[in-house]
Short mmCIF file of C-alpha atoms in Angstrom, two decimals:
data_model
loop_
_atom_site.label_atom_id
_atom_site.label_comp_id
_atom_site.label_asym_id
_atom_site.label_seq_id
_atom_site.Cartn_x
_atom_site.Cartn_y
_atom_site.Cartn_z
CA MET B 1 105.01 105.98 71.99
CA LYS B 2 103.39 108.89 70.11
CA THR B 3 101.88 106.52 67.49
CA LEU B 4 100.30 104.58 70.20
CA ARG B 5 98.99 107.68 72.03
CA LEU B 6 97.36 108.94 68.69
CA PHE B 7 95.45 105.51 68.19
CA ALA B 8 94.43 105.69 71.82
CA LEU B 9 93.21 109.31 71.25
CA LEU B 10 91.02 108.21 68.36
CA ASP B 11 89.54 105.34 70.48
CA GLN B 12 88.76 107.73 73.16
CA LEU B 13 87.12 110.23 70.92
CA ARG B 14 85.23 107.46 69.18
CA SER B 15 83.69 106.31 72.44
CA ALA B 16 82.82 109.79 73.74
CA ARG B 17 79.26 111.10 73.30
CA TYR B 18 80.37 114.66 73.84
CA PRO B 19 83.27 116.75 73.02
CA VAL B 20 86.33 115.96 75.29
CA SER B 21 88.55 118.85 76.58
CA ALA B 22 92.22 119.01 75.99
CA GLU B 23 92.79 119.17 79.75
CA ALA B 24 90.66 116.13 80.40
CA LEU B 25 92.62 114.17 77.70
CA ALA B 26 95.85 115.18 78.93
CA GLN B 27 94.95 114.01 82.44
CA ARG B 28 93.70 110.75 81.06
CA PHE B 29 96.98 110.10 79.17
CA GLY B 30 99.48 111.72 81.52
CA VAL B 31 100.81 114.44 79.24
CA SER B 32 100.34 118.29 78.94
CA PRO B 33 97.42 120.02 77.22
CA ARG B 34 100.09 121.29 74.87
CA THR B 35 100.97 117.78 73.80
CA ILE B 36 97.35 117.01 73.09
CA TYR B 37 97.07 120.03 70.87
CA ARG B 38 99.97 118.77 68.97
CA ASP B 39 98.71 115.15 68.78
CA MET B 40 95.31 116.58 67.47
CA ALA B 41 97.07 118.74 64.86
CA SER B 42 98.92 115.55 63.64
CA LEU B 43 95.76 113.42 63.46
CA GLN B 44 94.12 116.32 61.47
CA ALA B 45 97.09 116.47 59.15
CA MET B 46 96.83 112.68 58.58
CA GLY B 47 93.16 113.11 57.57
CA ALA B 48 91.32 112.05 60.67
CA PRO B 49 88.11 113.89 61.03
CA VAL B 50 88.85 115.42 64.35
CA ARG B 51 86.80 118.68 65.01
CA GLY B 52 87.88 120.90 67.84
CA GLU B 53 85.91 123.90 69.17
CA SER B 54 87.28 126.51 71.48
CA GLY B 55 85.83 126.05 74.85
CA LEU B 56 84.18 122.77 74.24
CA GLY B 57 86.80 120.29 73.20
CA TYR B 58 87.47 117.71 70.58
CA GLN B 59 85.16 115.14 68.87
CA LEU B 60 85.08 112.84 65.94
CA GLU B 61 82.83 113.53 62.96
CA LYS B 62 80.01 111.08 62.82
CA GLY B 63 80.35 107.99 60.85
CA TYR B 64 84.19 107.82 61.31
CA PHE B 65 85.62 104.25 62.07
CA LEU B 66 89.09 103.02 62.58
CA PRO B 67 90.22 100.64 59.75
CA PRO B 68 91.51 97.17 60.61
CA LEU B 69 95.15 96.70 60.83
CA GLN B 70 96.81 96.67 57.20
CA PHE B 71 100.62 95.83 56.72
CA ASP B 72 102.50 95.49 53.38
CA PRO B 73 104.79 92.58 53.03
CA ASP B 74 107.96 94.37 54.24
CA GLU B 75 106.07 95.60 57.32
CA MET B 76 104.80 92.10 58.22
CA GLU B 77 108.26 90.64 57.80
CA ALA B 78 109.83 93.34 59.96
CA ILE B 79 107.26 92.72 62.65
CA MET B 80 107.67 89.03 62.71
CA LEU B 81 111.59 89.16 62.66
CA GLY B 82 111.41 91.57 65.62
CA LEU B 83 109.16 89.22 67.57
CA ARG B 84 110.86 86.08 66.73
CA LEU B 85 114.34 87.76 67.69
CA VAL B 86 112.97 88.54 71.29
CA ILE B 87 111.64 84.86 71.39
CA ALA B 88 115.00 83.49 70.37
CA ARG B 89 116.88 85.42 72.90
CA ASP B 90 114.66 83.81 75.62
CA CYS B 91 114.10 87.27 77.31
CA GLY B 92 111.73 85.95 80.02
CA ASP B 93 108.66 88.09 80.30
CA LEU B 94 109.50 89.87 76.96
CA ARG B 95 109.49 86.45 75.29
CA ASP B 96 106.00 85.71 76.43
CA ALA B 97 104.85 89.16 75.52
CA ALA B 98 106.23 88.73 72.02
CA GLN B 99 104.23 85.52 71.72
CA ARG B 100 101.13 87.16 72.69
CA VAL B 101 101.67 90.14 70.42
CA SER B 102 102.11 87.75 67.51
CA GLY B 103 98.72 86.09 68.27
CA LYS B 104 97.07 89.41 68.53
CA VAL B 105 98.52 90.61 65.17
CA ALA B 106 97.55 87.55 63.47
CA SER B 107 93.97 87.79 64.89
CA ALA B 108 93.64 91.31 63.77
CA LEU B 109 94.70 90.40 60.19
CA GLY B 110 91.89 87.90 59.78
CA GLU B 111 92.09 84.20 59.11
CA GLU B 112 93.86 84.34 55.77
CA GLY B 113 96.24 87.18 56.70
CA GLY B 114 96.93 85.74 60.09
CA GLU B 115 97.84 82.35 58.68
CA ARG B 116 100.36 83.99 56.20
CA PHE B 117 101.76 86.16 59.06
CA GLN B 118 102.24 83.20 61.53
CA THR B 119 103.92 80.97 58.64
CA LEU B 120 106.33 83.68 57.29
CA PRO B 121 109.66 82.03 56.35
CA ILE B 122 111.59 84.58 58.68
CA LEU B 123 113.54 82.99 61.34
CA ALA B 124 115.77 84.34 64.04
CA VAL B 125 118.54 82.29 65.76
CA SER B 126 120.35 83.39 68.99
CA ARG B 127 123.30 81.57 70.71
CA PRO B 128 122.96 81.14 74.46
CA GLN B 129 124.91 83.78 76.21
CA LEU B 130 126.83 83.57 79.60
CA GLY B 131 124.79 85.19 82.36
CA GLU B 132 121.38 84.96 80.47
CA GLU B 133 119.76 83.96 83.60
CA GLN B 134 120.66 87.16 85.25
CA VAL B 135 119.22 89.07 82.26
CA THR B 136 115.84 87.22 82.58
CA ARG B 137 116.18 87.75 86.40
CA TRP B 138 116.62 91.57 86.11
CA GLY B 139 114.87 92.38 82.88
CA SER B 140 111.29 92.95 84.07
CA ILE B 141 112.39 94.86 87.29
CA LEU B 142 114.29 97.13 85.22
CA ARG B 143 111.72 97.66 82.55
CA LYS B 144 109.16 98.45 85.21
CA SER B 145 111.46 100.73 86.99
CA ILE B 146 112.15 102.71 83.77
CA ARG B 147 108.49 103.07 83.04
CA GLU B 148 107.72 104.21 86.62
CA ARG B 149 111.08 106.38 87.01
CA ARG B 150 111.78 104.38 90.28
CA VAL B 151 115.17 105.18 91.89
CA LEU B 152 117.25 101.92 92.14
CA GLU B 153 120.18 100.68 94.18
CA LEU B 154 122.35 98.42 92.33
CA ALA B 155 125.07 95.91 93.49
CA TYR B 156 127.39 95.64 90.54
CA CYS B 157 130.63 93.92 89.72
CA ASP B 158 132.46 95.56 86.75
CA LEU B 159 134.61 93.85 84.15
CA GLY B 160 137.66 94.38 86.45
CA ASP B 161 135.93 92.53 89.23
CA ARG B 162 135.39 95.56 91.36
CA THR B 163 132.17 95.52 93.19
CA SER B 164 130.22 98.78 94.01
CA CYS B 165 126.73 99.84 95.24
CA ARG B 166 125.23 102.51 93.01
CA ARG B 167 122.07 104.53 93.58
CA VAL B 168 120.75 105.14 89.96
CA HIS B 169 118.02 106.69 87.94
CA PRO B 170 117.40 103.83 85.29
CA LEU B 171 116.74 105.34 81.78
CA GLY B 172 116.98 102.73 79.10
CA LEU B 173 117.96 99.28 77.85
CA THR B 174 120.05 98.33 74.90
CA LEU B 175 120.40 94.78 73.52
CA PHE B 176 123.67 94.02 71.94
CA ASP B 177 124.94 90.67 70.36
CA GLU B 178 126.78 89.71 73.64
CA ALA B 179 124.76 91.50 76.41
CA TRP B 180 122.04 93.69 77.67
CA LEU B 181 123.10 97.11 78.95
CA LEU B 182 121.30 99.38 81.33
CA THR B 183 121.94 103.14 80.87
CA ALA B 184 121.21 105.12 84.11
CA TRP B 185 122.12 108.37 85.66
CA CYS B 186 124.47 107.71 88.74
CA GLU B 187 123.79 109.98 91.66
CA LEU B 188 127.41 109.22 92.98
CA ARG B 189 129.26 110.22 89.76
CA GLN B 190 126.54 112.83 88.72
CA ASP B 191 126.91 111.39 85.17
CA PHE B 192 125.67 108.64 82.89
CA ARG B 193 126.78 105.06 83.41
CA ASN B 194 126.18 101.79 81.79
CA PHE B 195 125.73 98.46 83.57
CA ARG B 196 125.70 94.95 81.92
CA LEU B 197 122.70 93.09 83.31
CA ASP B 198 124.73 89.92 83.56
CA ARG B 199 127.11 91.84 86.11
CA ILE B 200 124.41 92.94 88.22
CA SER B 201 124.29 90.87 91.54
CA GLY B 202 121.41 92.72 93.33
CA ILE B 203 118.70 95.29 92.86
CA LYS B 204 116.70 97.14 95.42
CA GLU B 205 113.77 99.22 94.56
CA MET B 206 113.75 102.42 96.47
CA ASP B 207 110.57 104.26 97.61
CA ASP B 208 111.35 107.51 95.82
CA HIS B 209 110.91 108.29 92.15
CA PHE B 210 113.08 110.69 89.91
CA ARG B 211 111.82 113.33 87.52
CA PRO B 212 113.27 113.76 83.99
CA GLN B 213 115.76 116.64 83.92
CA ASN B 214 117.45 118.27 81.05
CA GLY B 215 120.85 116.70 80.58
CA GLN B 216 119.90 113.51 82.46
CA ARG B 217 117.45 111.85 80.10
CA PHE B 218 118.12 108.74 77.91
CA LYS B 219 117.84 111.05 74.89
CA ASP B 220 120.47 113.38 76.30
CA TYR B 221 122.78 110.26 76.68
CA LEU B 222 122.08 109.28 73.08
CA ALA B 223 122.82 112.67 71.85
CA LYS B 224 126.47 112.41 73.48
CA LEU B 225 127.32 109.36 71.65
#
């Protein structure tokens, strides 16, 4: 996420005719001014000619341009393997997105590089899984709710065939060999809970949103593993 924001910041500064304040950039990208200060320091440490003036803001030195995408062979193979794995798992909207990304990367690499990228001898094969249609059905809703921090009400049947209705804060998704797993903060249990997407029978998007709280974030869950 930070890497994408750094490139977006460079694009924003490149298109600006005048210095842009940290506050304006923070509002544009939905982060704090302190995050912008750290991002600019990172860009300067990487050699980007970003000039910051107190009371004025940030701007790029004249003549600076962003280079085209360049990947070494290992990077190209890693990208293609990841894209083909998503496509092989038939992940609905993600499969379509992976196909679009593949085309965009190939286009950015130029005619010769794009051809090499598209024809890399790297394959991904996945066996059909039970409940895959449920994964496709709920995947886009859950990803959108995670991005928007929208509270959800889940109708769920656990592995013991016990049904329940849970009001949760969706935090993250994990892809295992056999199943997709949603990690969420459960308001009833006041703790983290995991839900297999193929065991979810219904999702209701609530009108309210949740705010990240210490001890209730996805990274807090991962730290407990």
